[in-house]
Coordinates of C-alpha atoms and ligand atoms in Angstrom, one line a residue:
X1 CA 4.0 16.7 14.6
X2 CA 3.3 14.6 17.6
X3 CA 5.8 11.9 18.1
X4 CA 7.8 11.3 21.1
X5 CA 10.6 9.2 22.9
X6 CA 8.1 6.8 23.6
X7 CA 7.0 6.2 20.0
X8 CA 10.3 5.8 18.7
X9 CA 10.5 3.0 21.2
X10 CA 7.6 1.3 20.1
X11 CA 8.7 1.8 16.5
X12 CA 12.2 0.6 17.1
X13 CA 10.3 -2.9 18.6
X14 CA 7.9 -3.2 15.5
X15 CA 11.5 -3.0 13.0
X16 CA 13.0 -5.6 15.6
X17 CA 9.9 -8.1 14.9
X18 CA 9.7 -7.5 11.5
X19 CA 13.3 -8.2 11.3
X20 CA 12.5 -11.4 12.9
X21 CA 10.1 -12.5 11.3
X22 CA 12.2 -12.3 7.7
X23 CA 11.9 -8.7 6.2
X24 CA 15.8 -8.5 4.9
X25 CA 15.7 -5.2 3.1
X26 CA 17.4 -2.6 5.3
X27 CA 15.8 0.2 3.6
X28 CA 12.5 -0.8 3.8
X29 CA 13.1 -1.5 7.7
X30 CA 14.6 2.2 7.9
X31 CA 11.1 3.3 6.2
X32 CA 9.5 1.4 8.9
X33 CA 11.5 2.7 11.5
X34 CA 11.0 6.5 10.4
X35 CA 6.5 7.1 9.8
X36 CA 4.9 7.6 12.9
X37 CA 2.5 5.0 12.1
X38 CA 0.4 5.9 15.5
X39 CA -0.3 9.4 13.6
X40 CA -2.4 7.1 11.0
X41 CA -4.9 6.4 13.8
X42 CA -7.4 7.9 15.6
X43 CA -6.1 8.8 18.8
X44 CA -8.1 6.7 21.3
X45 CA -6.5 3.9 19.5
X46 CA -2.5 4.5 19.4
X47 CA -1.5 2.2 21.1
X48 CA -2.2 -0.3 18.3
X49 CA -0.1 1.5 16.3
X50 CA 3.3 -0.4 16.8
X51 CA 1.6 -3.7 17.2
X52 CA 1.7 -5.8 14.2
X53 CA -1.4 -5.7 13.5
X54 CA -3.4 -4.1 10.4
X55 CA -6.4 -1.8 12.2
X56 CA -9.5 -0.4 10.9
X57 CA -9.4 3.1 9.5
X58 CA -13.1 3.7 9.2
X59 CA -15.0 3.0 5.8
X60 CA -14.9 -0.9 6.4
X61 CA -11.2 -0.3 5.6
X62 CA -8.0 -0.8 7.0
X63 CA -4.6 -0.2 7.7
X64 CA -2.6 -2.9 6.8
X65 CA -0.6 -5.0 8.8
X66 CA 3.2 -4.0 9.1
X67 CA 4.6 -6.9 8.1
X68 CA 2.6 -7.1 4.9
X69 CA 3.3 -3.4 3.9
X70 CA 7.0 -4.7 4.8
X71 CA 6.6 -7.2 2.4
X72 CA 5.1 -6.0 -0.5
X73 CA 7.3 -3.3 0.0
X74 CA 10.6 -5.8 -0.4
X75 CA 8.9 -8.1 -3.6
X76 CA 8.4 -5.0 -5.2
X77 CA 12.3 -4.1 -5.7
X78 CA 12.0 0.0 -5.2
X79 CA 14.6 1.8 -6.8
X80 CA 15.3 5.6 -6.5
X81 CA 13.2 7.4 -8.8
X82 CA 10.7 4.6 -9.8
X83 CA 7.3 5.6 -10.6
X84 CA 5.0 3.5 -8.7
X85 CA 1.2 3.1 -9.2
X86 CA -0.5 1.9 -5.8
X87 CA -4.1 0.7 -6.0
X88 CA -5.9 1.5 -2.7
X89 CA -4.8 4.3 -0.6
X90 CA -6.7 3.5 2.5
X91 CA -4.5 5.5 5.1
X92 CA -1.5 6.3 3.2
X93 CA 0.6 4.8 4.7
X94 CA 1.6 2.0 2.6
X95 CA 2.5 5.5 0.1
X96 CA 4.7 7.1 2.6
X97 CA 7.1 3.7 2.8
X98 CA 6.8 4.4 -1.1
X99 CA 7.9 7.6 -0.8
X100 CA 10.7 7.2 1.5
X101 CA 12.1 4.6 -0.6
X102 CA 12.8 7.6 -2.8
X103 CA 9.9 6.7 -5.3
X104 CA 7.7 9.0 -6.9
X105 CA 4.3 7.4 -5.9
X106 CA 0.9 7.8 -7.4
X107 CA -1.9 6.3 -5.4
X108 CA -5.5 5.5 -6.8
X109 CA -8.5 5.2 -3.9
X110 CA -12.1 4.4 -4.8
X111 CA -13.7 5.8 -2.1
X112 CA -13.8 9.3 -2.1
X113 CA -14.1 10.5 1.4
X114 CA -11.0 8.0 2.1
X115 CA -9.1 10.1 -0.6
X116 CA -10.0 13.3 0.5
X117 CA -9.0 12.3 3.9
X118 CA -5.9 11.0 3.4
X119 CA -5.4 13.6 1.0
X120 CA -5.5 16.3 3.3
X121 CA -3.8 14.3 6.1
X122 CA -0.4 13.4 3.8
X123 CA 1.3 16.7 3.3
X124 CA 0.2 17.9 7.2
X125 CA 2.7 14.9 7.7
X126 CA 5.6 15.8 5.1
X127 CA 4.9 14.0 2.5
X128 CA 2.7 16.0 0.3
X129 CA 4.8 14.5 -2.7
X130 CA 3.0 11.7 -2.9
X131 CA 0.2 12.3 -5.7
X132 CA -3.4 10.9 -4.9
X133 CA -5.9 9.9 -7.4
X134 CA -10.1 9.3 -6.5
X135 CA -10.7 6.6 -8.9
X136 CA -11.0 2.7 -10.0
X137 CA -8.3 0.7 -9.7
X138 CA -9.0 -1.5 -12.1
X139 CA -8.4 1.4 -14.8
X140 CA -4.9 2.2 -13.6
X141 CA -4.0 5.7 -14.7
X142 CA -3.3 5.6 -18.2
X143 CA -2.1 9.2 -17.8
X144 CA 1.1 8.9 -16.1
X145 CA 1.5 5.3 -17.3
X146 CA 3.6 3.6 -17.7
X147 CA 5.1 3.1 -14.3
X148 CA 7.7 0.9 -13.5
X149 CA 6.1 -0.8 -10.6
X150 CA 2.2 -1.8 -9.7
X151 CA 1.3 -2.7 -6.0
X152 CA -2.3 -4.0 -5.5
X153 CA -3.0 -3.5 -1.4
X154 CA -6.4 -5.2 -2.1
X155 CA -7.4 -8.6 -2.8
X156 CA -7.5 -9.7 -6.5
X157 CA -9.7 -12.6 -8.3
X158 CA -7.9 -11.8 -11.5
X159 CA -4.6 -10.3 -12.7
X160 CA -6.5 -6.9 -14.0
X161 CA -5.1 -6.5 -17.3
X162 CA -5.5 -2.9 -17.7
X163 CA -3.1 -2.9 -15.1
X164 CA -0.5 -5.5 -16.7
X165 CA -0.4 -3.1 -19.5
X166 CA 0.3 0.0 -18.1
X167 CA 3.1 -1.6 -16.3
X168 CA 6.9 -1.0 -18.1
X169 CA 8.5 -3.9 -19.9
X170 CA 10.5 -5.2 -17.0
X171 CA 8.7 -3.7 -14.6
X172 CA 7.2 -5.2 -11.7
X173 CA 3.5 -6.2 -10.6
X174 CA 3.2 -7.5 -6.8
X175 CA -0.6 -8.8 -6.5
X176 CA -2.4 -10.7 -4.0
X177 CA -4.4 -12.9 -5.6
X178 CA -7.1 -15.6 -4.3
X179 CA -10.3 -15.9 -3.0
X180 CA -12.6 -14.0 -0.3
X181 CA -10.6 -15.4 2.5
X182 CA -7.3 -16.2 1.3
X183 CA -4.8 -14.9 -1.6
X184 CA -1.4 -15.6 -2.1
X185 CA 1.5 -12.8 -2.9
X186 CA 2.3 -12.6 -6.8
X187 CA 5.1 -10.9 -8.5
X188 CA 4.5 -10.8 -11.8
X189 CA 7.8 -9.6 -14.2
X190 CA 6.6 -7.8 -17.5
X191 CA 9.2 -9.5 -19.7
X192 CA 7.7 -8.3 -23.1
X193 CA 4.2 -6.8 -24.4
X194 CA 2.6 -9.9 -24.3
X195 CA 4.9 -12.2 -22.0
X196 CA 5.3 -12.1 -18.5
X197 CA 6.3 -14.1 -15.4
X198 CA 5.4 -15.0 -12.0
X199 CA 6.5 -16.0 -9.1
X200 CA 4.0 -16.5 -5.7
X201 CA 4.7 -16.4 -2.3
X202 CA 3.1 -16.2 1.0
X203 CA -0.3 -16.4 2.1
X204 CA -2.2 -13.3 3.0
X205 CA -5.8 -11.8 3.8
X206 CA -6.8 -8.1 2.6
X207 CA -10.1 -6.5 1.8
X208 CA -11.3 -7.0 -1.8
X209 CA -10.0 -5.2 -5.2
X210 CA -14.2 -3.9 -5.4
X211 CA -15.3 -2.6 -9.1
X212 CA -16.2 1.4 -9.3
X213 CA -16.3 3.9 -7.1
X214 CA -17.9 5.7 -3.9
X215 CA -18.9 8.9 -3.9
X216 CA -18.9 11.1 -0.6
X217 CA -22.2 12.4 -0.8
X218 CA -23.6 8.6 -1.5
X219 CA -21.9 7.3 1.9
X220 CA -24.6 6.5 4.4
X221 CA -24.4 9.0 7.6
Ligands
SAH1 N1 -2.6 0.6 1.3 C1 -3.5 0.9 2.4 C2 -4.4 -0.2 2.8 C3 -5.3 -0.6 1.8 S1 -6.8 -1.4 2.3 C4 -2.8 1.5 3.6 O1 -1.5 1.5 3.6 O2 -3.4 1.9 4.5 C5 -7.4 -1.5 0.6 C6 -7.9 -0.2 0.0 O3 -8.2 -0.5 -1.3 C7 -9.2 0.3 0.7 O4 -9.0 1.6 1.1 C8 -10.2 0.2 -0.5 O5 -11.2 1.2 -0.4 C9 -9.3 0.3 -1.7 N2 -9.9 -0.3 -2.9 C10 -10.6 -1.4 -3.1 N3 -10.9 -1.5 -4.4 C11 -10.4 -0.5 -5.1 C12 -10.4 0.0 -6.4 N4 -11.1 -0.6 -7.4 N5 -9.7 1.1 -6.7 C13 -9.1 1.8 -5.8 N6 -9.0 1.5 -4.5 C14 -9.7 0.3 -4.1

């Protein structure tokens, strides 16, 4: 795996302004501090890789921004051993904080070339434990549910239901929820089968929580 002196520098830097600018949770930092994030991008574009910026992945999609995987990542309370559904994959690398927070992640992507990409490209990186799923979203995974924590990297209109019930009682939902341009950050508590709580926070832009999926053969050339 390439990743040099040189990276761990700029990685060191991107924990130092996420430190600044409020992420408190030592563990998610250390996460931070440990992917080599520039390993997510093509290579003509590394050096964006420590800025903190999100970056476009190809597919219309991107990688998020550090300081908002940092701060989902720290709403969403990870415990050893949790069993976390993630709802777009995009990159992976969102998973691999997941993962390194000692959670066992599962992590739904719609579009199917983006899932067999990062599918590939996750255990060629160490962390083939991660378990990826080509679906929609909005379905969850009724399979392995429930799961103790939900984390929506998309923008939401609605809180999907489907989701809210496949979620533990006590377990967490951290949602971003608004319109086209804007959504603010929602943690929503299960507190019983048909009660729960919410709490929002910051503001925040991501691509839209889209119904359905893409095929790889459909995708235009
Ligand atoms: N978590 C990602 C960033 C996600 S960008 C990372 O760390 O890189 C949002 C992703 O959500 C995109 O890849 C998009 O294709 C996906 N997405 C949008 N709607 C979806 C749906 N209904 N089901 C699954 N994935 C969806």
């Amino acid at each position: 795996m390439y990743d040099s002196y040189r990276h761990k520098g700029l990685r060191a830097n991107l924990v130092k302004t996420l430190r600044d600018k409020g992420i408190q949770n030592e563990n998610v930092l250390l996460a931070i501090g440990a992917i080599p994030r520039h390993l997510f991008l093509d290579r003509a574009f590394e050096e964006w890789a420590y800025k903190d910026v999100a970056f476009p992945i190809g597919n219309e999609q991107t990688i998020s921004q550090p300081y908002t995987v940092a701060y989902q990542s720290q709403l969403l309370e990870v415990k050893p051993k949790d069993k976390i559904l993630e709802i777009g994959t995009g990159s992976g690398y969102q998973a691999c904080v997941l993962s390194l927070l000692k959670a066992k992640v599962y992590s739904i992507e719609r579009q199917e070339d983006l899932f067999l990409k990062t599918s590939r490209f996750l255990p060629e990186i160490g962390f083939g434990a991660i378990r990826t799923l080509y679906g929609d979203g909005y379905e969850g995974y009724p399979k392995f549910a429930p799961f103790d924590k939900i984390l929506i990297t998309a923008s939401c209109q609605f809180f999907p239901k489907k989701l809210l019930q496949q979620l533990k009682i006590g377990g967490i939902m951290v949602v971003p929820k608004g319109n086209v341009k804007e959504q603010t950050m929602y943690r929503i508590t299960k507190r019983s089968e048909t009660e729960f709580s919410q709490e929002a926070f910051d503001k925040f832009a991501f691509v839209p929580f889209l119904k359905g999926v893409v095929s790889a053969e459909k995708m235009p050339i």
